[in-house]
Amino acid sequence: MRILDLGCGPGRDLACWGVTSSDQVVGLDIDLGSLAIAKVRYPNQAYLQGVGECIPFQDESFDRVISAVALPYMNVQKALGEIHRILAPGGTLSLSLHLPGFTVGELLHKALPKPVATIFRLYVMANGVLFHCTGKTVGFLRHRTESFQTERGMRIAFTSAGFVNFSFERALGPTGEAFTVEARKRK
Ligand SMILES: C[S@@+](CC[C@H](N)C(=O)[O-])C[C@H]1O[C@@H](n2cnc3c(N)ncnc32)[C@H](O)[C@@H]1O
């Protein structure tokens, strides 16, 4: 199976996502420093710099896209449109996302009382509320984007991008509540 790890960061073992050694995995991330680390950690895997909002691959080049807590840092509607484009018909998308509680925690425990960090976290909260209502996000200064996701917002965003068969799962993990989502491109 051809798999894209979107927003791969410094690389991670994807076995928990059901990826096996017979799969061909390509990691894509905006950050060159993270990619350099990933190449050392997983030398047999291919890595490329690029952004989720303009994925540098042809239409229908992958059977599956996995993205672990990277979509919250992208323009969600643009990235989902790109993921849909590069997936083959019937291809699947697996995501882990940020719930509102993550952003509230960042605001209370990391941002306050620092003014710049607090303003940014308030933007992230407002962007999450916007996403919940419309399925769309907006950028902050210097093209920085962040939001939290909700099931309602993801349903709207998936429908707009053309995905079907959505499923949502919440589970308590070591770093708080994990929110994972699956969807499929129509055959
Ligand atoms: C929280 S890290 C997760 C990294 C990795 N997936 C993991 O699970 O360890 C988010 C990653 O998304 C990447 N990222 C942020 N915005 C991006 C964008 N627009 N396009 C591609 N990658 C992006 C960051 O560079 C970072 O590596």
Coordinates of N, CA and C and ligand atoms in Angstrom, one line a residue:
M1 N 0.8 -1.2 0.0 CA 0.0 0.0 0.0 C 0.9 1.3 0.0
R2 N 0.5 2.3 -0.8 CA 1.3 3.5 -0.8 C 0.6 4.5 0.2
I3 N 1.5 4.8 1.2 CA 1.0 5.6 2.4 C 1.7 7.0 2.5
L4 N 1.0 8.0 2.6 CA 1.6 9.3 2.9 C 1.4 9.7 4.4
D5 N 2.5 9.9 5.1 CA 2.5 10.4 6.5 C 2.6 11.9 6.4
L6 N 1.4 12.6 6.5 CA 1.4 14.0 6.3 C 1.7 14.7 7.6
G7 N 2.7 15.6 7.6 CA 3.1 16.3 8.8 C 3.8 15.3 9.7
C8 N 4.7 14.6 9.1 CA 5.4 13.4 9.7 C 6.3 13.8 10.9
G9 N 6.7 15.1 10.9 CA 7.6 15.6 12.0 C 8.9 14.8 12.0
P10 N 9.5 14.5 13.2 CA 10.7 13.7 13.2 C 10.6 12.2 13.0
G11 N 9.4 11.8 12.5 CA 9.2 10.4 12.2 C 8.6 9.7 13.4
R12 N 7.9 8.7 13.1 CA 7.4 7.8 14.2 C 7.0 6.4 13.7
D13 N 7.0 5.5 14.6 CA 6.7 4.1 14.3 C 5.2 4.1 14.0
L14 N 4.8 3.7 12.8 CA 3.4 3.8 12.4 C 2.7 2.4 12.6
A15 N 3.3 1.5 13.3 CA 2.7 0.2 13.5 C 1.3 0.3 14.2
C16 N 1.2 1.3 15.1 CA -0.1 1.5 15.8 C -1.2 2.0 14.9
W17 N -0.8 2.4 13.7 CA -1.8 2.8 12.7 C -2.0 1.6 11.7
G18 N -1.4 0.5 12.0 CA -1.6 -0.7 11.1 C -0.7 -0.7 9.9
V19 N 0.3 0.1 10.0 CA 1.3 0.1 8.8 C 2.3 -1.0 9.0
T20 N 2.6 -1.8 7.9 CA 3.5 -2.9 8.0 C 4.7 -2.6 7.1
S21 N 5.7 -3.5 7.2 CA 7.0 -3.3 6.5 C 6.7 -3.5 5.0
S22 N 5.6 -4.0 4.6 CA 5.4 -4.2 3.1 C 4.8 -2.9 2.5
D23 N 4.4 -2.0 3.4 CA 3.8 -0.7 2.9 C 5.0 0.2 2.5
Q24 N 4.7 1.1 1.4 CA 5.7 2.1 1.0 C 5.2 3.4 1.6
V25 N 6.0 3.9 2.6 CA 5.6 5.1 3.3 C 6.5 6.3 2.8
V26 N 5.8 7.4 2.6 CA 6.5 8.7 2.3 C 6.1 9.7 3.4
G27 N 7.1 10.3 4.0 CA 6.8 11.3 5.0 C 6.9 12.7 4.4
L28 N 5.9 13.6 4.7 CA 6.0 15.0 4.2 C 5.8 15.9 5.4
D29 N 6.7 16.9 5.4 CA 6.5 17.9 6.5 C 7.1 19.2 6.0
I30 N 6.6 20.3 6.6 CA 7.0 21.7 6.3 C 8.4 22.0 6.8
D31 N 8.8 21.2 7.9 CA 10.0 21.6 8.7 C 11.2 20.7 8.3
L32 N 12.2 21.4 7.7 CA 13.4 20.7 7.3 C 14.2 20.0 8.5
G33 N 14.2 20.7 9.6 CA 14.9 20.1 10.8 C 14.3 18.8 11.2
S34 N 13.0 18.8 11.3 CA 12.3 17.5 11.7 C 12.6 16.4 10.6
L35 N 12.6 16.8 9.4 CA 12.8 15.8 8.3 C 14.2 15.2 8.4
A36 N 15.2 16.1 8.8 CA 16.6 15.6 8.9 C 16.6 14.5 10.0
I37 N 15.9 14.7 11.1 CA 15.9 13.8 12.2 C 15.2 12.5 11.7
A38 N 14.1 12.7 11.0 CA 13.3 11.5 10.6 C 14.1 10.6 9.7
K39 N 15.0 11.2 8.8 CA 15.8 10.5 7.8 C 16.8 9.6 8.6
V40 N 17.3 10.1 9.7 CA 18.3 9.4 10.5 C 17.6 8.2 11.2
R41 N 16.4 8.5 11.8 CA 15.7 7.5 12.6 C 15.1 6.4 11.7
Y42 N 14.6 6.8 10.5 CA 14.0 5.8 9.7 C 14.6 5.8 8.3
P43 N 15.8 5.4 8.1 CA 16.6 5.6 6.8 C 15.9 4.9 5.6
N44 N 15.1 3.9 5.9 CA 14.5 3.2 4.7 C 13.3 3.9 4.2
Q45 N 12.8 4.9 4.9 CA 11.6 5.6 4.5 C 12.0 6.9 3.6
A46 N 11.1 7.3 2.7 CA 11.3 8.5 1.9 C 10.7 9.7 2.6
Y47 N 11.4 10.8 2.6 CA 10.9 12.0 3.2 C 11.1 13.2 2.2
L48 N 10.1 14.1 2.3 CA 10.1 15.2 1.4 C 9.5 16.5 2.1
Q49 N 10.1 17.6 1.8 CA 9.6 18.9 2.4 C 8.4 19.3 1.5
G50 N 7.3 19.8 2.2 CA 6.2 20.3 1.5 C 5.1 20.7 2.5
V51 N 4.0 21.3 2.0 CA 2.9 21.7 2.9 C 1.6 20.9 2.5
G52 N 0.9 20.7 3.6 CA -0.4 19.9 3.4 C -1.4 20.7 2.6
E53 N -1.3 22.0 2.5 CA -2.2 22.8 1.7 C -1.9 22.7 0.2
C54 N -0.7 22.2 -0.2 CA -0.3 22.1 -1.6 C 0.6 20.9 -1.7
I55 N 0.0 19.7 -1.7 CA 0.8 18.5 -1.6 C 1.5 18.2 -2.9
P56 N 2.9 18.0 -2.9 CA 3.6 17.9 -4.1 C 3.6 16.5 -4.7
F57 N 2.4 16.0 -4.9 CA 2.2 14.7 -5.6 C 1.0 14.7 -6.5
Q58 N 1.1 13.8 -7.5 CA 0.0 13.8 -8.5 C -1.3 13.3 -8.0
D59 N -2.3 13.5 -8.7 CA -3.7 13.0 -8.3 C -3.6 11.5 -8.1
E60 N -4.3 11.0 -7.1 CA -4.5 9.5 -6.9 C -3.2 8.7 -6.8
S61 N -2.2 9.4 -6.1 CA -0.9 8.7 -5.9 C -0.8 7.8 -4.7
F62 N -1.7 7.9 -3.7 CA -1.7 7.2 -2.5 C -2.9 6.4 -2.2
D63 N -2.8 5.3 -1.5 CA -3.9 4.5 -1.1 C -4.4 4.9 0.3
R64 N -3.5 5.5 1.1 CA -3.9 5.9 2.4 C -3.1 7.1 2.8
V65 N -3.7 8.0 3.6 CA -3.0 9.1 4.2 C -3.2 9.0 5.7
I66 N -2.0 9.1 6.4 CA -2.1 9.2 7.9 C -1.5 10.5 8.3
S67 N -2.2 11.2 9.3 CA -1.7 12.4 9.7 C -1.9 12.5 11.2
A68 N -0.8 12.4 12.0 CA -0.9 12.4 13.5 C -0.7 13.8 14.0
V69 N -1.7 14.4 14.6 CA -1.7 15.8 15.1 C -1.0 16.8 14.3
A70 N -1.2 16.8 13.0 CA -0.6 17.8 12.1 C -1.7 18.6 11.5
L71 N -2.8 18.1 11.2 CA -3.9 18.9 10.6 C -4.3 20.1 11.4
P72 N -4.2 20.0 12.8 CA -4.6 21.2 13.6 C -3.7 22.4 13.2
Y73 N -2.5 22.2 12.6 CA -1.6 23.3 12.2 C -1.7 23.7 10.8
M74 N -2.8 23.2 10.1 CA -2.9 23.5 8.7 C -4.2 24.2 8.4
N75 N -4.4 24.8 7.3 CA -5.7 25.3 6.8 C -6.5 24.0 6.5
V76 N -7.4 23.7 7.3 CA -8.0 22.3 7.3 C -8.7 22.1 6.0
Q77 N -9.5 23.1 5.5 CA -10.3 22.8 4.3 C -9.4 22.7 3.1
K78 N -8.3 23.4 3.0 CA -7.3 23.3 1.9 C -6.6 21.9 1.9
A79 N -6.2 21.6 3.2 CA -5.4 20.3 3.3 C -6.3 19.1 3.0
L80 N -7.6 19.1 3.4 CA -8.5 18.0 3.1 C -8.8 17.9 1.6
G81 N -8.9 19.1 1.0 CA -9.0 19.0 -0.5 C -7.8 18.4 -1.2
E82 N -6.6 18.7 -0.7 CA -5.4 18.2 -1.3 C -5.3 16.7 -1.0
I83 N -5.7 16.3 0.2 CA -5.6 14.8 0.6 C -6.6 14.1 -0.3
H84 N -7.7 14.6 -0.5 CA -8.7 14.0 -1.3 C -8.2 13.8 -2.8
R85 N -7.5 14.8 -3.3 CA -7.0 14.8 -4.6 C -5.9 13.7 -4.8
I86 N -5.0 13.6 -3.8 CA -3.9 12.6 -4.0 C -4.3 11.2 -3.6
L87 N -5.5 11.0 -3.0 CA -5.9 9.6 -2.7 C -6.5 9.0 -3.9
A88 N -6.2 7.7 -4.1 CA -6.9 6.9 -5.1 C -8.3 6.6 -4.7
P89 N -9.2 6.4 -5.7 CA -10.6 6.1 -5.3 C -10.6 4.9 -4.3
G90 N -11.5 5.1 -3.3 CA -11.5 4.1 -2.2 C -10.5 4.2 -1.2
G91 N -9.5 5.2 -1.4 CA -8.4 5.4 -0.4 C -8.9 5.9 0.9
T92 N -8.1 5.7 2.0 CA -8.6 6.0 3.3 C -7.7 7.1 3.9
L93 N -8.3 7.8 4.9 CA -7.6 8.9 5.6 C -7.8 8.6 7.1
S94 N -6.6 8.6 7.8 CA -6.6 8.4 9.3 C -6.0 9.6 9.9
L95 N -6.7 10.2 10.8 CA -6.2 11.5 11.5 C -6.2 11.4 13.0
S96 N -5.3 12.0 13.6 CA -5.5 12.3 15.1 C -5.5 13.9 15.2
L97 N -6.4 14.4 16.0 CA -6.6 15.8 16.0 C -6.6 16.4 17.5
H98 N -6.8 17.7 17.6 CA -6.8 18.3 18.9 C -8.2 18.6 19.3
L99 N -8.6 18.2 20.4 CA -10.0 18.5 21.0 C -9.9 19.9 21.6
P100 N -11.0 20.5 21.9 CA -11.0 21.9 22.5 C -10.2 21.9 23.8
G101 N -10.2 20.8 24.6 CA -9.5 20.7 25.9 C -8.0 20.9 25.7
F102 N -7.5 20.5 24.6 CA -6.1 20.7 24.4 C -5.7 22.2 24.4
T103 N -6.6 23.0 23.6 CA -6.3 24.4 23.5 C -6.5 25.2 24.8
V104 N -7.6 24.7 25.5 CA -7.8 25.3 26.9 C -6.6 25.1 27.8
G105 N -6.1 23.9 27.7 CA -4.9 23.5 28.5 C -3.7 24.3 28.2
E106 N -3.5 24.5 26.9 CA -2.3 25.3 26.4 C -2.5 26.8 26.9
L107 N -3.7 27.3 26.9 CA -4.0 28.7 27.3 C -3.7 28.8 28.8
L108 N -4.3 27.9 29.6 CA -4.2 28.0 31.0 C -2.8 27.7 31.6
H109 N -2.2 26.7 31.0 CA -1.0 26.2 31.6 C 0.3 26.7 31.0
K110 N 0.2 27.1 29.7 CA 1.5 27.5 29.0 C 1.4 29.0 28.6
A111 N 0.3 29.5 28.2 CA 0.2 30.9 27.6 C 0.1 32.0 28.7
L112 N -0.9 31.8 29.6 CA -1.1 32.9 30.6 C 0.0 33.0 31.6
P113 N 0.5 34.1 32.0 CA 0.0 35.5 31.7 C 0.8 36.2 30.6
K114 N 1.5 35.4 29.7 CA 2.4 36.0 28.7 C 1.4 36.6 27.6
P115 N 1.5 37.9 27.3 CA 0.6 38.5 26.4 C 0.5 38.0 25.0
V116 N 1.7 37.8 24.4 CA 1.7 37.3 23.0 C 1.2 35.9 22.9
A117 N 1.6 35.1 23.8 CA 1.2 33.7 23.8 C -0.3 33.6 24.1
T118 N -0.8 34.4 24.9 CA -2.2 34.4 25.3 C -3.1 34.9 24.1
I119 N -2.6 35.9 23.4 CA -3.4 36.4 22.2 C -3.4 35.3 21.2
F120 N -2.3 34.6 21.0 CA -2.2 33.5 20.0 C -3.2 32.4 20.4
R121 N -3.2 32.0 21.7 CA -4.1 30.9 22.1 C -5.6 31.3 22.0
L122 N -5.9 32.6 22.2 CA -7.2 33.1 22.0 C -7.6 33.0 20.6
Y123 N -6.7 33.3 19.7 CA -6.9 33.1 18.2 C -7.2 31.6 17.9
V124 N -6.4 30.7 18.5 CA -6.6 29.3 18.3 C -8.0 28.9 18.7
M125 N -8.4 29.4 19.9 CA -9.8 29.0 20.4 C -10.9 29.6 19.5
A126 N -10.7 30.8 19.0 CA -11.7 31.4 18.1 C -11.7 30.6 16.8
N127 N -10.5 30.2 16.3 CA -10.5 29.5 15.1 C -11.1 28.1 15.2
G128 N -11.0 27.5 16.4 CA -11.7 26.2 16.7 C -13.2 26.4 16.7
V129 N -13.7 27.5 17.3 CA -15.1 27.7 17.3 C -15.6 28.0 15.9
L130 N -14.8 28.7 15.1 CA -15.2 29.0 13.7 C -15.2 27.6 12.9
F131 N -14.2 26.8 13.2 CA -14.2 25.5 12.5 C -15.4 24.6 12.9
H132 N -15.8 24.7 14.2 CA -16.9 23.9 14.7 C -18.2 24.3 13.9
C133 N -18.3 25.7 13.7 CA -19.5 26.2 13.1 C -19.5 26.1 11.5
T134 N -18.4 26.2 10.9 CA -18.3 26.3 9.4 C -17.5 25.2 8.7
G135 N -16.7 24.4 9.5 CA -15.8 23.4 8.9 C -14.6 24.1 8.2
K136 N -14.4 25.4 8.5 CA -13.3 26.1 7.9 C -12.4 26.8 9.0
T137 N -11.1 27.0 8.6 CA -10.2 27.7 9.5 C -9.6 28.9 8.8
V138 N -9.1 29.8 9.6 CA -8.4 31.0 9.0 C -7.0 31.1 9.6
G139 N -6.1 31.7 8.9 CA -4.7 31.8 9.3 C -4.5 33.0 10.3
F140 N -3.4 33.0 11.0 CA -3.0 34.1 11.9 C -1.9 34.8 11.2
L141 N -1.1 35.6 11.9 CA -0.1 36.4 11.3 C 1.0 35.5 10.8
R142 N 1.7 35.9 9.8 CA 2.9 35.2 9.2 C 2.5 33.8 8.8
H143 N 1.3 33.7 8.2 CA 0.8 32.4 7.7 C 0.7 31.3 8.7
R144 N 0.8 31.6 10.0 CA 0.7 30.6 11.0 C -0.8 30.2 11.2
T145 N -1.1 28.9 11.3 CA -2.5 28.5 11.5 C -2.5 27.4 12.6
E146 N -3.6 27.5 13.4 CA -3.8 26.5 14.4 C -5.3 26.5 14.8
S147 N -5.8 25.4 15.0 CA -7.2 25.3 15.5 C -7.4 24.0 16.3
F148 N -8.5 23.9 17.0 CA -8.9 22.6 17.5 C -10.1 22.1 16.6
Q149 N -10.3 20.8 16.8 CA -11.3 20.2 15.9 C -12.5 19.6 16.7
T150 N -13.6 19.6 16.1 CA -14.8 18.9 16.7 C -15.4 18.0 15.7
E151 N -16.2 17.0 16.2 CA -16.8 16.1 15.3 C -17.7 16.8 14.3
R152 N -18.5 17.8 14.8 CA -19.4 18.6 13.9 C -18.6 19.3 12.8
G153 N -17.5 19.9 13.2 CA -16.7 20.7 12.2 C -16.1 19.7 11.2
M154 N -15.6 18.5 11.7 CA -15.0 17.5 10.8 C -16.0 17.0 9.8
R155 N -17.3 16.8 10.3 CA -18.3 16.3 9.4 C -18.5 17.3 8.2
I156 N -18.6 18.6 8.6 CA -18.8 19.6 7.5 C -17.6 19.6 6.6
A157 N -16.4 19.6 7.2 CA -15.2 19.7 6.3 C -15.0 18.5 5.4
F158 N -15.3 17.3 6.0 CA -15.2 16.1 5.2 C -16.2 16.1 4.0
T159 N -17.4 16.5 4.3 CA -18.5 16.5 3.3 C -18.1 17.5 2.2
S160 N -17.6 18.7 2.6 CA -17.2 19.7 1.5 C -16.0 19.1 0.7
A161 N -15.1 18.4 1.3 CA -14.0 17.9 0.5 C -14.3 16.6 -0.3
G162 N -15.5 16.0 0.0 CA -15.9 14.9 -0.8 C -15.7 13.5 -0.2
F163 N -15.3 13.5 1.1 CA -15.1 12.2 1.8 C -16.4 11.6 2.2
V164 N -16.3 10.3 2.4 CA -17.5 9.5 2.9 C -17.1 8.6 4.0
N165 N -18.1 7.9 4.6 CA -17.8 6.9 5.7 C -16.9 7.4 6.8
F166 N -17.3 8.5 7.4 CA -16.5 9.1 8.5 C -16.8 8.2 9.8
S167 N -15.7 8.1 10.6 CA -16.0 7.5 11.9 C -15.0 8.3 12.9
F168 N -15.5 8.4 14.1 CA -14.8 9.2 15.1 C -14.6 8.3 16.4
E169 N -13.4 8.5 17.0 CA -13.2 7.8 18.2 C -12.5 8.7 19.3
R170 N -12.9 8.6 20.5 CA -12.2 9.3 21.6 C -11.8 8.3 22.6
A171 N -10.5 8.4 23.0 CA -10.0 7.5 24.1 C -9.1 8.2 25.0
L172 N -9.1 7.9 26.2 CA -8.2 8.5 27.2 C -6.8 7.9 27.1
G173 N -5.8 8.7 26.7 CA -4.4 8.3 26.6 C -3.5 8.9 27.6
P174 N -2.2 8.6 27.6 CA -1.3 9.2 28.6 C -1.2 10.7 28.5
T175 N -1.4 11.3 27.3 CA -1.3 12.7 27.2 C -2.7 13.4 27.1
G176 N -3.7 12.8 27.7 CA -5.0 13.4 27.6 C -5.9 12.6 26.7
E177 N -7.0 13.2 26.3 CA -8.0 12.6 25.5 C -7.6 12.6 24.0
A178 N -7.5 11.4 23.4 CA -7.1 11.3 22.0 C -8.3 11.3 21.1
F179 N -8.3 12.0 20.0 CA -9.4 12.1 19.1 C -8.9 11.6 17.7
T180 N -9.4 10.5 17.3 CA -9.0 9.9 16.0 C -10.2 9.8 15.1
V181 N -9.9 10.0 13.8 CA -11.0 10.1 12.8 C -10.5 9.4 11.6
E182 N -11.5 8.7 11.0 CA -11.2 8.0 9.7 C -12.2 8.4 8.7
A183 N -11.8 8.5 7.4 CA -12.8 8.8 6.3 C -12.2 8.1 5.1
R184 N -13.1 8.1 4.1 CA -12.7 7.4 2.8 C -13.1 8.2 1.6
K185 N -12.3 8.1 0.5 CA -12.6 8.7 -0.7 C -13.5 7.7 -1.5
R186 N -14.6 8.2 -2.1 CA -15.6 7.4 -2.8 C -14.9 6.6 -3.9
K187 N -15.3 5.3 -4.1 CA -14.7 4.5 -5.1 C -15.1 4.9 -6.5
Ligands
LIG1 C1 2.7 18.0 16.6 S1 3.7 17.7 15.2 C2 3.3 16.0 14.9 C3 4.5 15.3 14.2 C4 4.3 13.8 13.9 N1 3.1 13.5 13.1 C5 4.1 13.0 15.2 O1 3.1 12.4 15.4 O2 5.1 13.0 16.0 C6 3.0 18.6 13.9 C7 3.8 18.5 12.6 O3 3.1 19.2 11.6 C8 4.0 19.9 10.8 N2 3.3 20.9 10.0 C9 2.7 22.0 10.5 N3 2.1 22.7 9.5 C10 2.3 22.0 8.4 C11 1.9 22.2 7.0 N4 1.2 23.3 6.7 N5 2.2 21.3 6.1 C12 3.0 20.2 6.5 N6 3.4 20.0 7.8 C13 3.0 20.8 8.7 C14 5.0 20.4 11.8 O4 6.2 20.8 11.2 C15 5.1 19.3 12.7 O5 6.2 18.4 12.4

